[in-house]
PDB file of C-alpha atoms in Angstrom:
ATOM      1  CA  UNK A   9      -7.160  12.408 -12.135  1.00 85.00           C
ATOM      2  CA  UNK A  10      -6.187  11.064  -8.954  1.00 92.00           C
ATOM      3  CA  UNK A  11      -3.387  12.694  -6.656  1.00 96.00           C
ATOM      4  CA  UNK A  12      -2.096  10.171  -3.969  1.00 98.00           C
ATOM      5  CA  UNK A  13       0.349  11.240  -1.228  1.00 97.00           C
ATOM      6  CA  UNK A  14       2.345   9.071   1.035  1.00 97.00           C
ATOM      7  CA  UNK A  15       3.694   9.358   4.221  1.00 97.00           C
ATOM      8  CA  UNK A  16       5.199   7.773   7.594  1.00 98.00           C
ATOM      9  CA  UNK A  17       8.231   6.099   6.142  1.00 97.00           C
ATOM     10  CA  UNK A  18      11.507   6.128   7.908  1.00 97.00           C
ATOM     11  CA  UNK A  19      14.178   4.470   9.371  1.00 98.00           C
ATOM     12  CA  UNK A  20      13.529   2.083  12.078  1.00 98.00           C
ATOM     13  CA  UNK A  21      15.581  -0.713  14.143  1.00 98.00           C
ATOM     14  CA  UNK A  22      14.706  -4.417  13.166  1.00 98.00           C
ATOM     15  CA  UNK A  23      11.286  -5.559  15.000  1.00 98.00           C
ATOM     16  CA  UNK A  24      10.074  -1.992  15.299  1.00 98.00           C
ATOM     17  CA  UNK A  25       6.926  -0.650  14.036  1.00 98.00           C
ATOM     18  CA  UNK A  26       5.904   2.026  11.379  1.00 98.00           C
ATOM     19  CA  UNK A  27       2.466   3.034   9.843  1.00 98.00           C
ATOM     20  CA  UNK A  28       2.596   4.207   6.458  1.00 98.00           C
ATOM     21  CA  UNK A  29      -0.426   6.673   5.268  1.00 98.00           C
ATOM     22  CA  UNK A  30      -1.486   7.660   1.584  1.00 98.00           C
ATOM     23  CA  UNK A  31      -4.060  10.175   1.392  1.00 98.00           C
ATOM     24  CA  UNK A  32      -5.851  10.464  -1.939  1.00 97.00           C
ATOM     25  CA  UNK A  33      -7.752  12.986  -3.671  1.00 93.00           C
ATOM     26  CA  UNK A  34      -9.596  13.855  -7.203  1.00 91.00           C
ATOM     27  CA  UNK A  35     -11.762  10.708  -7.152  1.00 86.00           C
ATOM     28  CA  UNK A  36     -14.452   9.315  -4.398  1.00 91.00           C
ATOM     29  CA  UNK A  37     -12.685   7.890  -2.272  1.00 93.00           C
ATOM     30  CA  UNK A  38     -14.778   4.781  -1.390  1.00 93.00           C
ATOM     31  CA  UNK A  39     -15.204   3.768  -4.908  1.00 92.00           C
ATOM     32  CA  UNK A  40     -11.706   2.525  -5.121  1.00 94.00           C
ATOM     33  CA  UNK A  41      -9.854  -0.365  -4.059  1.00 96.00           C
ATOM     34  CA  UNK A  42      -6.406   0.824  -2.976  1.00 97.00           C
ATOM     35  CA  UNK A  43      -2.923  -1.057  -2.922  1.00 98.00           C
ATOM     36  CA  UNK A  44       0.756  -1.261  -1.333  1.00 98.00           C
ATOM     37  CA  UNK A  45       3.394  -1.671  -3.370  1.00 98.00           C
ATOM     38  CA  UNK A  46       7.278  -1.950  -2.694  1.00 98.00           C
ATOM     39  CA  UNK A  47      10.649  -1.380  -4.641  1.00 98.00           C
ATOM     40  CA  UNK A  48      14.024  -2.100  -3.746  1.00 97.00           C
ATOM     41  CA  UNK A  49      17.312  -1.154  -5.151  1.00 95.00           C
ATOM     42  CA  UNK A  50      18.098  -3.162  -8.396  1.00 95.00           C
ATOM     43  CA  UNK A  51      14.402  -5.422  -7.440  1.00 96.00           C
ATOM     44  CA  UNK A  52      11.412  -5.563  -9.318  1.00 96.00           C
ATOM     45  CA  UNK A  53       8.443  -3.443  -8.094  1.00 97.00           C
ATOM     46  CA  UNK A  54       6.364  -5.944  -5.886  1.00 98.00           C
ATOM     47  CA  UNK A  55       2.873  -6.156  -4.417  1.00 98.00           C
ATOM     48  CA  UNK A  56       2.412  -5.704  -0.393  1.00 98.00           C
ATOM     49  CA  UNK A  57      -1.289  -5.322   0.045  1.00 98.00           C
ATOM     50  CA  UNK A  58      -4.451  -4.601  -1.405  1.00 97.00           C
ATOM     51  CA  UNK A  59      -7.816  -3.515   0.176  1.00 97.00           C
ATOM     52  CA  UNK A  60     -10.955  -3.346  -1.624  1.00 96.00           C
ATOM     53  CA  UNK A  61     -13.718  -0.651  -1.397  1.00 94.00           C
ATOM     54  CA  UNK A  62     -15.874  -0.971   1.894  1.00 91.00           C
ATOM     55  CA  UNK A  63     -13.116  -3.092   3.494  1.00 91.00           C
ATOM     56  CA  UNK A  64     -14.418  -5.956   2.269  1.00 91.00           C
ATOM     57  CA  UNK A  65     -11.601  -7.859   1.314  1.00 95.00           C
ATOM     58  CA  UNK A  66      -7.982  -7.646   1.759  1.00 97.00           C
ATOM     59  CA  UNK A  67      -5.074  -9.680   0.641  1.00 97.00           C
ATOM     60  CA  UNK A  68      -0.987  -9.526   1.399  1.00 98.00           C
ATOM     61  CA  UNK A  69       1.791 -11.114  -0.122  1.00 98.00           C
ATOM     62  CA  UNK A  70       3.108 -14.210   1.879  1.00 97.00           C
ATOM     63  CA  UNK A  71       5.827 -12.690   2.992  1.00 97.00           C
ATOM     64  CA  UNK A  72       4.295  -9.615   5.284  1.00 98.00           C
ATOM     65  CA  UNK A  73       1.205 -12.235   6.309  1.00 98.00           C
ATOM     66  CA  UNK A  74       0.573 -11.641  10.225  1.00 97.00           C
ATOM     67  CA  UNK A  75       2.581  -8.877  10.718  1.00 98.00           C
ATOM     68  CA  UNK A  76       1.335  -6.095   8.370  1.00 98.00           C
ATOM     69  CA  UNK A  77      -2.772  -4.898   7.892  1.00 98.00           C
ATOM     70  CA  UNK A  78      -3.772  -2.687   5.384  1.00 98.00           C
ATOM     71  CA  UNK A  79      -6.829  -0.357   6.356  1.00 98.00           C
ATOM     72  CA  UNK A  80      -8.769   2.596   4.914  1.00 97.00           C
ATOM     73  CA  UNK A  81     -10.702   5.320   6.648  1.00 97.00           C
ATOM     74  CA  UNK A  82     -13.285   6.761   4.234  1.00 96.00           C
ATOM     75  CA  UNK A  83     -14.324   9.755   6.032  1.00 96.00           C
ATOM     76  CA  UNK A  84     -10.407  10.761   5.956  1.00 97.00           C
ATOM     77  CA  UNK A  85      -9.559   9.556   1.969  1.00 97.00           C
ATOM     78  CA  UNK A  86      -6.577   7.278   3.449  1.00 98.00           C
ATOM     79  CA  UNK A  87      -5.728   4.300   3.375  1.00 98.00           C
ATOM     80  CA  UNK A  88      -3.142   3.060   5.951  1.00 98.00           C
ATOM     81  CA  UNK A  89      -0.298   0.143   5.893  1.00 98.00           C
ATOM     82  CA  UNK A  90       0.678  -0.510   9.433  1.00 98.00           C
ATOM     83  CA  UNK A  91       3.939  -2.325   9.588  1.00 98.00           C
ATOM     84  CA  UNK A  92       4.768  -4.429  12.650  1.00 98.00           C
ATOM     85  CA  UNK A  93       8.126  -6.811  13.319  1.00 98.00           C
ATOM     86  CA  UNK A  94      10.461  -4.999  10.554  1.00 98.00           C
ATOM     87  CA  UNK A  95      13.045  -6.746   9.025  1.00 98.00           C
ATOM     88  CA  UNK A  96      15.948  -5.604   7.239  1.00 97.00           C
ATOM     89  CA  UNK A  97      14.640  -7.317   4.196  1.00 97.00           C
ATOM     90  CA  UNK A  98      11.219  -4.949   4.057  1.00 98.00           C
ATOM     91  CA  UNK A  99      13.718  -1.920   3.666  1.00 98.00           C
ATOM     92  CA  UNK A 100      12.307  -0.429   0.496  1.00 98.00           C
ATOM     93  CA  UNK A 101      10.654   2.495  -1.491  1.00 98.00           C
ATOM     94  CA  UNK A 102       6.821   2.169  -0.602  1.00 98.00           C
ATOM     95  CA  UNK A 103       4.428   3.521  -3.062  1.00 98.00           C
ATOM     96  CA  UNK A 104       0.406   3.638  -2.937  1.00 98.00           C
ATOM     97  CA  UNK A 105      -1.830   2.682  -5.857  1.00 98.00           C
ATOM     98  CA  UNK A 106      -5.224   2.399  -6.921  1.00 96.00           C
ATOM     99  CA  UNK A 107      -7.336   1.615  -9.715  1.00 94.00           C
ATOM    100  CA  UNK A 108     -11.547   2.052 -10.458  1.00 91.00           C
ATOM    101  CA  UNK A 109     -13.728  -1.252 -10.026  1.00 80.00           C
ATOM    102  CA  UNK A 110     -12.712  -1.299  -5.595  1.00 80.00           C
ATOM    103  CA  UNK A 111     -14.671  -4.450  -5.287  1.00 86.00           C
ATOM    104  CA  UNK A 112     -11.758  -6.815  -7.237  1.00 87.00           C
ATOM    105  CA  UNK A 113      -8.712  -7.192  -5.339  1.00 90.00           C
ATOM    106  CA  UNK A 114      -5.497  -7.222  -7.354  1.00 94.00           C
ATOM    107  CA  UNK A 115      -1.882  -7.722  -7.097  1.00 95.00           C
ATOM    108  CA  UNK A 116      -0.104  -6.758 -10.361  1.00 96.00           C
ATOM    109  CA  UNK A 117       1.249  -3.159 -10.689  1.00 96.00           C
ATOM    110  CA  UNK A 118      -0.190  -2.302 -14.380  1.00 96.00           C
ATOM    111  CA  UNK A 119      -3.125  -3.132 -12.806  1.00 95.00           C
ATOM    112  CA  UNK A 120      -3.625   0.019 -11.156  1.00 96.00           C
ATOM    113  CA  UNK A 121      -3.356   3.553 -13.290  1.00 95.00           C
ATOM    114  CA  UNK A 122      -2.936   5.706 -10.044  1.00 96.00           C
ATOM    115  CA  UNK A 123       0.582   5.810  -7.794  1.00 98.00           C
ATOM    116  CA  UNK A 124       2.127   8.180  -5.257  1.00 98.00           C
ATOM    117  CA  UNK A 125       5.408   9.245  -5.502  1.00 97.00           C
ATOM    118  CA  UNK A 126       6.640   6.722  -2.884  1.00 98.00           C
ATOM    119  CA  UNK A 127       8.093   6.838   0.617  1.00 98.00           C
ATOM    120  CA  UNK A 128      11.200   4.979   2.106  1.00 98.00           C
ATOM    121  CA  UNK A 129      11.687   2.911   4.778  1.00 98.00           C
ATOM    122  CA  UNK A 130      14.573   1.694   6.126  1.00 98.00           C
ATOM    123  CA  UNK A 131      15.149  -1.165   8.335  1.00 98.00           C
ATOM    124  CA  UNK A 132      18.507  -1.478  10.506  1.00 97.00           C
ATOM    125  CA  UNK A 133      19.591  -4.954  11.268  1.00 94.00           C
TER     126      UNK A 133
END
């Protein structure tokens, strides 16, 4: 089983900055391709970023394109999301994933068996 803890959320003035940290645990690390996921009030769960094992590939929903990067440090067993030019409209429950087979990227939520247990952030127009 897989544990996965989040962490860096909180609330932040429009065009500020956060960097969002899930550390995971229970599997090898590097073997899995890891994912950001976001969920706000009343909205559908939605995919933020995906990074595959060995950093080889990455991917990010249009709307976060150029101003968030997902990365992974292997040595630590984290994967970070750093968030850059907030808008009100990010404001949302952020929640890690991953799922065996790190070298395919991909972007649906029941696609991954693993989750945190989320962390918010908050963006104040």
């Amino acid at each position: 089983q897989v544990q996965l803890v989040e962490s860096g959320g909180g609330l932040v003035q429009a065009g500020g900055s956060l960097r969002l940290s899930c550390a995971a645990s229970g599997r090898t690390f590097s073997s899995l391709a890891m994912g950001w996921f976001r969920q706000a009030p009343g909205k559908e769960r939605e995919f933020v970023a995906a990074i595959s094992r060995s950093a080889s590939s990455t991917d990010y929903t249009d709307g976060v394109k150029g101003r968030f990067t997902i990365s992974r440090d292997d040595d630590q067993n984290t994967v970070y999301l750093q968030m850059n030019s907030l808008k009100p409209e990010d404001s949302a429950v952020y929640y890690c994933a991953c799922r065996d087979y790190g070298f395919t990227l991909r972007v649906h939520a029941y696609e991954y068996p693993y989750w945190g247990q989320g962390t918010q952030v908050t963006v104040s127009s």
